[in-house]
Tab-separated table of C-alpha atoms and ligand atoms in Angstrom:
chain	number	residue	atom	x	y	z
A	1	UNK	CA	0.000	0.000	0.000
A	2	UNK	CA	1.209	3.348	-0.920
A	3	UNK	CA	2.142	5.559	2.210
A	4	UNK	CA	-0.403	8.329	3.416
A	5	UNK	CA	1.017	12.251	3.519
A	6	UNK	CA	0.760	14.372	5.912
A	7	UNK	CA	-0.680	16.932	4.061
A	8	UNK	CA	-0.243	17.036	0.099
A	9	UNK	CA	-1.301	19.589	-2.634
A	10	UNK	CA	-4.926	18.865	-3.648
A	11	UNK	CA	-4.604	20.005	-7.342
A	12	UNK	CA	-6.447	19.254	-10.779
A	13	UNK	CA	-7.416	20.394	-14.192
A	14	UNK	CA	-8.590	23.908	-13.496
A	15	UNK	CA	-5.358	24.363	-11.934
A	16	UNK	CA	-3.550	22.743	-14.870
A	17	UNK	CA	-5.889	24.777	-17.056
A	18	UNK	CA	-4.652	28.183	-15.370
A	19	UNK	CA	-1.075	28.067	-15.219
A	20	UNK	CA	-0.789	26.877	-18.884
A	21	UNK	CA	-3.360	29.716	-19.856
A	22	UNK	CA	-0.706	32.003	-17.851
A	23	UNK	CA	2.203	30.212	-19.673
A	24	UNK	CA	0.694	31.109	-23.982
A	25	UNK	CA	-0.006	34.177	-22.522
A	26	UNK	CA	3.586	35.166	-22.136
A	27	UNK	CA	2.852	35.624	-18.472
A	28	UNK	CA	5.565	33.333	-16.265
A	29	UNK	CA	7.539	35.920	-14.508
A	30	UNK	CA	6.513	38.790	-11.048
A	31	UNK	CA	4.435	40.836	-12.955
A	32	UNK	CA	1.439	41.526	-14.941
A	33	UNK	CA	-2.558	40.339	-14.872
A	34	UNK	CA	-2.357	37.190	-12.966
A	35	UNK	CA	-0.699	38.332	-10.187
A	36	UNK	CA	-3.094	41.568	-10.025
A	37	UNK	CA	-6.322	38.872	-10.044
A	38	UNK	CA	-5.069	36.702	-7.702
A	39	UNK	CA	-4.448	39.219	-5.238
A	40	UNK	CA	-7.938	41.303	-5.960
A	41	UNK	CA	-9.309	37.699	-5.343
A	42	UNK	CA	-7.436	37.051	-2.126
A	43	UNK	CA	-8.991	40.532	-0.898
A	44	UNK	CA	-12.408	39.316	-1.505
A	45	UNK	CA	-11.954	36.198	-0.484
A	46	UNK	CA	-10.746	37.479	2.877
A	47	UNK	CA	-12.988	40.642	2.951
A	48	UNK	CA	-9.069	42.554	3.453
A	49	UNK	CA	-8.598	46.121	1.593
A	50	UNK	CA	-5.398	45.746	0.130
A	51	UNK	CA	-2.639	42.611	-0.643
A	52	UNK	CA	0.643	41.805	-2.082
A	53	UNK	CA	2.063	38.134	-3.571
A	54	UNK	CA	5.043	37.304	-2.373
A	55	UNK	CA	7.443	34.413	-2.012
A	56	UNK	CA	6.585	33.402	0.922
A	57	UNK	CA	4.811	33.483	4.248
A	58	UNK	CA	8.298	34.157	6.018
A	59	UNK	CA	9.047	36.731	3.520
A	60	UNK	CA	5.916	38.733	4.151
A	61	UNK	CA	6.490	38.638	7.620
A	62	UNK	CA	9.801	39.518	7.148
A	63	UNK	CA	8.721	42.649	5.035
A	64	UNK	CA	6.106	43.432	7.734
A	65	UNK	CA	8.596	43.387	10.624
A	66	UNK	CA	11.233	45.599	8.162
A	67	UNK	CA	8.852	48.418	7.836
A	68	UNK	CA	8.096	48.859	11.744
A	69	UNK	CA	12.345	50.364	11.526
A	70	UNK	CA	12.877	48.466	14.832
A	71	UNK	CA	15.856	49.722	16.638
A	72	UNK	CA	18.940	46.856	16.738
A	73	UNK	CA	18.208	44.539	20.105
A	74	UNK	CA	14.406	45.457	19.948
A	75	UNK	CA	12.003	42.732	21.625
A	76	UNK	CA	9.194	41.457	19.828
A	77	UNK	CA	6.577	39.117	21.172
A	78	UNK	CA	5.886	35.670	19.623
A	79	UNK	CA	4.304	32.318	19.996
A	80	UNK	CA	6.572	29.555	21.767
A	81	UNK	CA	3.870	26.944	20.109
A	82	UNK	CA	4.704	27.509	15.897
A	83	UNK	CA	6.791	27.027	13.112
A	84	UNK	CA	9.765	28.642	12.784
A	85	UNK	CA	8.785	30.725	9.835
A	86	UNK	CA	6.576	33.045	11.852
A	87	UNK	CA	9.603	33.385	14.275
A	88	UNK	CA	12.571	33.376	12.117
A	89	UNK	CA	12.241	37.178	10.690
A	90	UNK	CA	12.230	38.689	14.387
A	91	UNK	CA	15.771	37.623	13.633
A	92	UNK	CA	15.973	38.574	10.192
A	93	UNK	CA	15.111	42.515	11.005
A	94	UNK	CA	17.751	42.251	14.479
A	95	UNK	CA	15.054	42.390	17.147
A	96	UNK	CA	14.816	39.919	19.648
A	97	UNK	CA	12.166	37.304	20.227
A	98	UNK	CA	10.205	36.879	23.842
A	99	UNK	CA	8.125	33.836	23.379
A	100	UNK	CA	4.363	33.677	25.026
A	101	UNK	CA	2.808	30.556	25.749
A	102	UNK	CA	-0.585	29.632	24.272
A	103	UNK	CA	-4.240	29.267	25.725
A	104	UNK	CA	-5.686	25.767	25.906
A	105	UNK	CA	-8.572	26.241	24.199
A	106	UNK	CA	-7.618	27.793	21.139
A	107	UNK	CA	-3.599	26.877	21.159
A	108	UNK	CA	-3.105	30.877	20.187
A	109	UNK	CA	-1.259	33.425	22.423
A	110	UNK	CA	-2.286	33.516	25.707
A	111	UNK	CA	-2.934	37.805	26.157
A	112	UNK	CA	-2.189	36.985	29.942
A	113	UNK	CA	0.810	35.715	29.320
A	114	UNK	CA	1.637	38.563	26.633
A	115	UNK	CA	0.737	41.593	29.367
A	116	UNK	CA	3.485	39.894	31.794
A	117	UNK	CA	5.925	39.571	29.435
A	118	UNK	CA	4.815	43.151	28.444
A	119	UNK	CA	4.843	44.559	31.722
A	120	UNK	CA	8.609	42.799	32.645
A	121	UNK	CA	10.564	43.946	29.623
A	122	UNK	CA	9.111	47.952	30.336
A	123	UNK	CA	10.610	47.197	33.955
A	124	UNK	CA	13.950	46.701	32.213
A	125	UNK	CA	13.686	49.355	30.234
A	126	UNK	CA	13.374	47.183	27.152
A	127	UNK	CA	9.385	47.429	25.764
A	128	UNK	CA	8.425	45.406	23.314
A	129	UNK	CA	7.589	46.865	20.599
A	130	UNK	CA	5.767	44.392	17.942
A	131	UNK	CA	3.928	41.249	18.811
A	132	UNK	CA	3.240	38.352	16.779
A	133	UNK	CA	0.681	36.242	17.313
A	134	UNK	CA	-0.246	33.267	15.435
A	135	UNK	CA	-3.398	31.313	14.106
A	136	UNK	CA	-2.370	27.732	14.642
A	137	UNK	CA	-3.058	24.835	12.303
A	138	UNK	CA	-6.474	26.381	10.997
A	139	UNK	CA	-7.434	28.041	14.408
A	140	UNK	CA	-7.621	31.715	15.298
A	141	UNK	CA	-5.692	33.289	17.881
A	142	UNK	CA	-8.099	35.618	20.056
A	143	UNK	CA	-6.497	38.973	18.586
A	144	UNK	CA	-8.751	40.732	20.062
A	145	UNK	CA	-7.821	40.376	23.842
A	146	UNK	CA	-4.146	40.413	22.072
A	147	UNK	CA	-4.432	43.771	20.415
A	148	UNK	CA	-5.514	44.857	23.651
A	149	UNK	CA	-2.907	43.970	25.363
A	150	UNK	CA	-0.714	45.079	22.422
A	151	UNK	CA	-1.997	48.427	22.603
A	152	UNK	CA	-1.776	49.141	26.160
A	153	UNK	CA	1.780	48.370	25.893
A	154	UNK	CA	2.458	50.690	22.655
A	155	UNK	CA	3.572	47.441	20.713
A	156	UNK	CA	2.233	46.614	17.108
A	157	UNK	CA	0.549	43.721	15.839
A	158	UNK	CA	1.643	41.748	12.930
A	159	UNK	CA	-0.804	38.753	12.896
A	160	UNK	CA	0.847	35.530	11.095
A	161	UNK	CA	-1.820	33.821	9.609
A	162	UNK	CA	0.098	31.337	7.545
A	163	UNK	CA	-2.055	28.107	8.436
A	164	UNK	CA	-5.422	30.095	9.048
A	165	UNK	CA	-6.254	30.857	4.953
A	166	UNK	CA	-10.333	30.040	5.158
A	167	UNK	CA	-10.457	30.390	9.208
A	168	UNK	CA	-13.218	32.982	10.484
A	169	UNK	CA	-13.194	34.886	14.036
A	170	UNK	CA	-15.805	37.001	14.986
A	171	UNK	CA	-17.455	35.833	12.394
A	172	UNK	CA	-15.287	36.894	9.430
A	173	UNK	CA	-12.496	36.043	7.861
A	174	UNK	CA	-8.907	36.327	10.040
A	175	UNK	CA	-6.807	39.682	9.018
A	176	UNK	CA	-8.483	42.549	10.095
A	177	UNK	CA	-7.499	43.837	13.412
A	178	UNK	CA	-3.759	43.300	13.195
A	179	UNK	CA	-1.808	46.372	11.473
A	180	UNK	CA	-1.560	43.757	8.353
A	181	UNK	CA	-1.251	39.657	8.462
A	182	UNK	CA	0.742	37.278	6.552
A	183	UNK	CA	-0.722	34.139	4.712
A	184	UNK	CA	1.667	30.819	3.531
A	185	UNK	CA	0.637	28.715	0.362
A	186	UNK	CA	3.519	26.465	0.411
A	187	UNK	CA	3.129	23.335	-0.464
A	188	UNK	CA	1.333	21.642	2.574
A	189	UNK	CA	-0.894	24.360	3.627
A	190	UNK	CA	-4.253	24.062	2.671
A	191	UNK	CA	-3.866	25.693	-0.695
A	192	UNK	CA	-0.650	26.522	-2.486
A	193	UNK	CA	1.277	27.878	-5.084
A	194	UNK	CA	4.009	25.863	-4.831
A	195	UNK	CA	5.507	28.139	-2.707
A	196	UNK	CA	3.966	31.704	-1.585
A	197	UNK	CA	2.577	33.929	0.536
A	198	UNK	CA	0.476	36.895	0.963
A	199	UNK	CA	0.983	40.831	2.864
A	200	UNK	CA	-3.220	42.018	3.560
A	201	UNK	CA	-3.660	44.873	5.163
A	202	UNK	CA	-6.879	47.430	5.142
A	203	UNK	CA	-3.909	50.061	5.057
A	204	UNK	CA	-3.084	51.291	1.780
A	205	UNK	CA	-0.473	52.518	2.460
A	206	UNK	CA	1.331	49.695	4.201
A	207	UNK	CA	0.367	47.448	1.304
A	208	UNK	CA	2.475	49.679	-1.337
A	209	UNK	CA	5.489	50.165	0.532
A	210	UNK	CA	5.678	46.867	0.969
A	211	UNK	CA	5.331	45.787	-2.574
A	212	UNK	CA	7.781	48.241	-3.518
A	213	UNK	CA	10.453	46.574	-0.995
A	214	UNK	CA	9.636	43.374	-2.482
A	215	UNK	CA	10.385	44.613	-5.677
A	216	UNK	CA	13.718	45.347	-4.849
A	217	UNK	CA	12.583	48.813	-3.538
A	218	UNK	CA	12.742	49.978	-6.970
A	219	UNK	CA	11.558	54.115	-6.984
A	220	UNK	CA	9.567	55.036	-10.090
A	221	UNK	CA	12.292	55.893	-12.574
A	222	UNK	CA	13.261	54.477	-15.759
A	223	UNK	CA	16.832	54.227	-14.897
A	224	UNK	CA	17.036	51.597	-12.092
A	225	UNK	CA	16.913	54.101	-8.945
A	226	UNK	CA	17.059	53.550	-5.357
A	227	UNK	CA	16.781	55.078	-2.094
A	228	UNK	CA	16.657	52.420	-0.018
A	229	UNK	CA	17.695	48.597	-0.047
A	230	UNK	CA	14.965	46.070	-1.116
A	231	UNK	CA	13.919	42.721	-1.313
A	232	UNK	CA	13.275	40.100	-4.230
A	233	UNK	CA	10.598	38.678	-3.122
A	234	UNK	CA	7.370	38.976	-5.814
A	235	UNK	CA	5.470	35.831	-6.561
A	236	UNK	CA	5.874	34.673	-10.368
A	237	UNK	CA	2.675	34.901	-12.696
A	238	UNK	CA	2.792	31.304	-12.767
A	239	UNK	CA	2.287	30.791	-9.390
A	240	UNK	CA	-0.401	32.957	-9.065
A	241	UNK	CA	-1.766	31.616	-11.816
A	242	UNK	CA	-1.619	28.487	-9.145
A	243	UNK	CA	-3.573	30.427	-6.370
A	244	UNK	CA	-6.310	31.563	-8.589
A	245	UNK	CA	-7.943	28.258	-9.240
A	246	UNK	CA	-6.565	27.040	-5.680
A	247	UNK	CA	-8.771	30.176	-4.233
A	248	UNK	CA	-11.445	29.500	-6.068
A	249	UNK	CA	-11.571	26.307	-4.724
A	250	UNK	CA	-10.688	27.049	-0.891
A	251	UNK	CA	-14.197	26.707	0.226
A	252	UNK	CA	-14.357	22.904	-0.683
A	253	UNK	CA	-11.330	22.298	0.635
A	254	UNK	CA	-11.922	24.174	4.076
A	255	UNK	CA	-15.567	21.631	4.488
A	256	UNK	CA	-13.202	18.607	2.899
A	257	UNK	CA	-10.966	19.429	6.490
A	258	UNK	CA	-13.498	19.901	8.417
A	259	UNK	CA	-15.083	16.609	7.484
A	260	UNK	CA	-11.804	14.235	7.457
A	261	UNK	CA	-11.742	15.800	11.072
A	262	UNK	CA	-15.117	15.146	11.873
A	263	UNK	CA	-14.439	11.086	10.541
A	264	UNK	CA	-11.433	10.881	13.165
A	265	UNK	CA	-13.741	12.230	15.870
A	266	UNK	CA	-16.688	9.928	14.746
A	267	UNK	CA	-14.489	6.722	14.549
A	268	UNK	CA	-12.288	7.386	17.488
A	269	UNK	CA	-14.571	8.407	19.604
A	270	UNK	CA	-14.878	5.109	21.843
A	271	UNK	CA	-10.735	5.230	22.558
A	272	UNK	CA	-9.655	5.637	25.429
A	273	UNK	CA	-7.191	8.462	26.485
A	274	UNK	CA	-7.654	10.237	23.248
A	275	UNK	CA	-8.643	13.640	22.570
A	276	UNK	CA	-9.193	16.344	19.848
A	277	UNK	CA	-7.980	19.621	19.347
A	278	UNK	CA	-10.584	22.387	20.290
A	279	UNK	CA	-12.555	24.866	18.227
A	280	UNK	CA	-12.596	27.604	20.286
A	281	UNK	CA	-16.109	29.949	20.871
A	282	UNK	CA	-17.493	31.584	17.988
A	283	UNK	CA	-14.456	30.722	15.322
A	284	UNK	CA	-14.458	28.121	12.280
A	285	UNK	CA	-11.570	26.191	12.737
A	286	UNK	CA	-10.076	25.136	9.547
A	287	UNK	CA	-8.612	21.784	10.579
A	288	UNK	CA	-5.991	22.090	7.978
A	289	UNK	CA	-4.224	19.441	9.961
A	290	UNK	CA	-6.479	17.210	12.178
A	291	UNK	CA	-4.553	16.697	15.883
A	292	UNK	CA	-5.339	14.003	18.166
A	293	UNK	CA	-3.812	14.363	21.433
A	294	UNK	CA	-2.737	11.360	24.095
A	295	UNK	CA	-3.766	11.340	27.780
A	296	UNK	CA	-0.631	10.287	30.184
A	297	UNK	CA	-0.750	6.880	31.338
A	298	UNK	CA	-2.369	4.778	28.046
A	299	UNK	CA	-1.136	2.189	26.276
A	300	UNK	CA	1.357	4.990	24.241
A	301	UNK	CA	2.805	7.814	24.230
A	302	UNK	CA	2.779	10.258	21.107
A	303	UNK	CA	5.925	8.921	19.907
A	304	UNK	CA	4.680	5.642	20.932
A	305	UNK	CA	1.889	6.329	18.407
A	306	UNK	CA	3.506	7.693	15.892
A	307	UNK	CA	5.814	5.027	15.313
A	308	UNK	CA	3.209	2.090	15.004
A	309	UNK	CA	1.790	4.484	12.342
A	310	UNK	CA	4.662	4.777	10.412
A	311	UNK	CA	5.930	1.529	10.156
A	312	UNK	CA	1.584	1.436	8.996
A	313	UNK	CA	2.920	3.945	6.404
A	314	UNK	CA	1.280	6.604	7.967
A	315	UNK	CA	2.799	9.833	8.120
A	316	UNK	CA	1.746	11.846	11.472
A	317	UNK	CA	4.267	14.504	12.937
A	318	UNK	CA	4.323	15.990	16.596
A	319	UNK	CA	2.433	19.615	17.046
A	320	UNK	CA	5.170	21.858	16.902
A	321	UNK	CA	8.025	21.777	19.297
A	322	UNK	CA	7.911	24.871	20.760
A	323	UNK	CA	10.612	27.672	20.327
A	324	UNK	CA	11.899	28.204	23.784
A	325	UNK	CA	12.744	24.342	23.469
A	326	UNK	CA	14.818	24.518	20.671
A	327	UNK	CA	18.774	25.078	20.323
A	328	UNK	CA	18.647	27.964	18.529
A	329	UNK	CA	16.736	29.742	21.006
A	330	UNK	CA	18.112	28.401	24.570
A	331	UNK	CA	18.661	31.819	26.012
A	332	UNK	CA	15.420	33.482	25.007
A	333	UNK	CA	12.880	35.435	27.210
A	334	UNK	CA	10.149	32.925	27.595
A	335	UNK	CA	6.698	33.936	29.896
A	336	UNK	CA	4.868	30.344	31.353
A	337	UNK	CA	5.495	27.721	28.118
A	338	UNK	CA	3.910	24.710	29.903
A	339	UNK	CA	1.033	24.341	28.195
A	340	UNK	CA	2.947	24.776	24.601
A	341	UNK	CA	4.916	21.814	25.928
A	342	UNK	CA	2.120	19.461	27.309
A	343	UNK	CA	0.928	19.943	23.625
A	344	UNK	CA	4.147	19.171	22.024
A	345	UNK	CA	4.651	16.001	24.165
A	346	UNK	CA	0.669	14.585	23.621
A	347	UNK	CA	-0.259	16.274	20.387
A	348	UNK	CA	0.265	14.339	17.125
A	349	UNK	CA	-0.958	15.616	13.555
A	350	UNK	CA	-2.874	12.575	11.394
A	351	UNK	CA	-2.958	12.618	7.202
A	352	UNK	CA	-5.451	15.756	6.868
A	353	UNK	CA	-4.877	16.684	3.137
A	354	UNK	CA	-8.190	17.825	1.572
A	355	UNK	CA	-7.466	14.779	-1.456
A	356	UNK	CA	-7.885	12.171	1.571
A	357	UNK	CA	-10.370	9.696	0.981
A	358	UNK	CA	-12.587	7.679	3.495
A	359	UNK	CA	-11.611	4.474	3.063
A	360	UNK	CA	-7.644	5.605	3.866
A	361	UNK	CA	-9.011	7.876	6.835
A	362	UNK	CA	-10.769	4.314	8.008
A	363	UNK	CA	-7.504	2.816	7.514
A	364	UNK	CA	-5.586	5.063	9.730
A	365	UNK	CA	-8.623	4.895	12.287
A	366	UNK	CA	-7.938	1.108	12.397
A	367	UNK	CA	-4.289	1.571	13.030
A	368	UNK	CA	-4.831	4.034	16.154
A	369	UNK	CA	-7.640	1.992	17.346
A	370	UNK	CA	-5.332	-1.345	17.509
A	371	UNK	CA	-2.469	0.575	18.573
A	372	UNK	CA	-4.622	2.212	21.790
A	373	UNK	CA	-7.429	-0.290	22.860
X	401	LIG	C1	4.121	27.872	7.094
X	401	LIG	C2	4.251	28.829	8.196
X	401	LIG	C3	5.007	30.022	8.079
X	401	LIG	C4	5.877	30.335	6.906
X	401	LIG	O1	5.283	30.261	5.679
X	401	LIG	P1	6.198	29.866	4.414
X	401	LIG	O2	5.314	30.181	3.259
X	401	LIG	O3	6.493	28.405	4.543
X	401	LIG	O4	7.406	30.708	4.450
X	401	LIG	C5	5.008	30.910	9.130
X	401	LIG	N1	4.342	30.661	10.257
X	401	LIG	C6	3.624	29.547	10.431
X	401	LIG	C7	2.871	29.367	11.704
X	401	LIG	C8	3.574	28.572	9.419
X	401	LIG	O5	2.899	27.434	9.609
């Protein structure tokens, strides 16, 4: 039997159909109409003002954190619990990171956490100036009580919403209410252009300064000129062409999550010391991946798990280890962090791509069933 993915690109004709259209047009490289649609797409898909394509998630995030002109050594606030690309451009810009741990019931920044951390670093004389929170694996953060928080403080919000494409809070669409969020279509989020991201913002402004630094910060003259230093980081025509038939698609794909979710829930329902990740009050929840999580004391543990499933051919992978665990990060501020590891050592993401059929999802509810009971 083949092995299950993760998460895989759930691609097809109109797709195929796009990027070939984009291709006898003459249309492959960072400019030009299909770039321009798929980003007046993105804004009505997400109900945002104003976007720009980029590269990548990290690289809007990157240009986001750029144009707040942080001073050298300045602290920004981010998640412990996420991926390294919403953390990684704190670095890139020379601020430092302070990580928050997460709420249980929605895995996003806990704001209590984030005024303490707040509150410490203006003791030292060291604010923090940005925050960063995160919407993790198809969940909302509450920005909300974060912004608050942010704003009482003076600090900024930059709201990286690389796994949340198609997730609602407060009823619409995650984006507004940070000063401008960052989406990720690589390859395994729930839809792609190969690689990709997005910069929305409801500020005009922001939006066209940041396209021109991603366009190597090139001023409006015929001859090459520049005033400042730049980026490369536009999305190519081809891509876009990529994330116009994936967009027009996401709503299928969001209910095709939901649903392989729902199945796991359904059939697992009877195991003992297993739960499911929580959809917090009032927010749709993605599931762009489905995670199960292990009570102490069963018959495994999550690596316990997740081996028997591999050597099934089943690809799961941990929740994210969090960032004030890792190497690269030993000496970092971190304020609580024990609920971000609880989740790391019980959580494990199943196969959730949106191409996953029943009968597999069955299969992989057999193999946690045997493995547990
Ligand atoms: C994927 C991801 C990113 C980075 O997006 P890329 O497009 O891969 O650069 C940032 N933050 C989080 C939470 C992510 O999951």
């Amino acid at each position: 039997m083949s092995r299950v993915p993760l998460s895989t690109p759930d691609i097809g004709s109109r797709e195929r159909e796009l990027i070939v259209q984009a291709f006898d047009d003459g249309y492959v490289g960072p400019l030009g109409p299909y770039l321009e649609r798929f980003e007046a797409q993105f804004c009505a898909y997400t109900g945002m003002q104003h976007a720009v394509a980029v590269s990548s998630g990290t690289a809007a995030l990157h240009l986001a954190l750029h144009m707040l002109g942080l001073e050298p050594g300045a602290r920004v606030a981010a998640p412990t619990l996420t991926f390294i690309g919403g953390v990684a451009p704190i670095r890139y810009v020379g601020a430092e990171p302070v990580f928050i741990d997460c709420e249980p019931d929605s895995w996003g920044m806990d704001p209590a956490r984030l005024d303490e951390a707040c509150v410490m670093a203006a003791r030292e004389g060291r604010p923090i100036r940005a925050v960063v929170p995160a919407d993790l694996y198809g969940q909302a953060c509450d920005l909300h009580a974060i912004r608050a928080v942010a704003e009482a403080h003076g600090a900024v919000v930059v709201l990286d919403a690389a796994e949340s494409v198609g997730s609602h809070y407060m009823g619409r669409h995650v984006g507004p209410g940070a000063s401008c969020a960052a989406f990720s279509f690589n390859g395994n989020k729930i839809i792609t252009t190969g690689g990709g991201g997005m910069l929305a913002s409801d500020d005009g402004d922001l939006i066209a300064r940041a396209r021109k630094l991603a366009t190597a910060a090139r001023e409006p003259a015929v001859h090459y000129e520049h005033a400042e230093v730049g980026f490369n980081y536009r999305l190519s025509s081809l891509s876009a062409a990529l994330g116009i038939a994936q967009l027009e698609g996401i709503e299928g794909k969001v209910a095709r999550r939901r649903a392989i979710f729902e199945r796991y829930r359904t059939r697992l329902a009877d195991v003992p010391g297993l739960s499911f990740a929580p959809e917090a009050e009032g927010r749709r929840h993605t599931r762009w991946l489905s995670v199960v999580l292990l009570e102490p004391g069963g018959r495994l543990d999550r690596e316990g798990l997740r081996l028997v499933l591999d050597a099934a051919g089943i690809e799961a992978r941990p929740v994210w280890k969090p960032m004030h665990l890792q190497p690269v990060f030993a000496r970092a501020i971190v304020a609580g962090g024990t609920t971000a590891q609880d989740l790391f050592d019980r959580g494990l993401c199943l196969p959730s791509g949106s191409d996953l059929d029943d009968l597999t999802i069955d299969r992989i509810c057999d193999a946690i069933r045997t493995a547990l009971i």
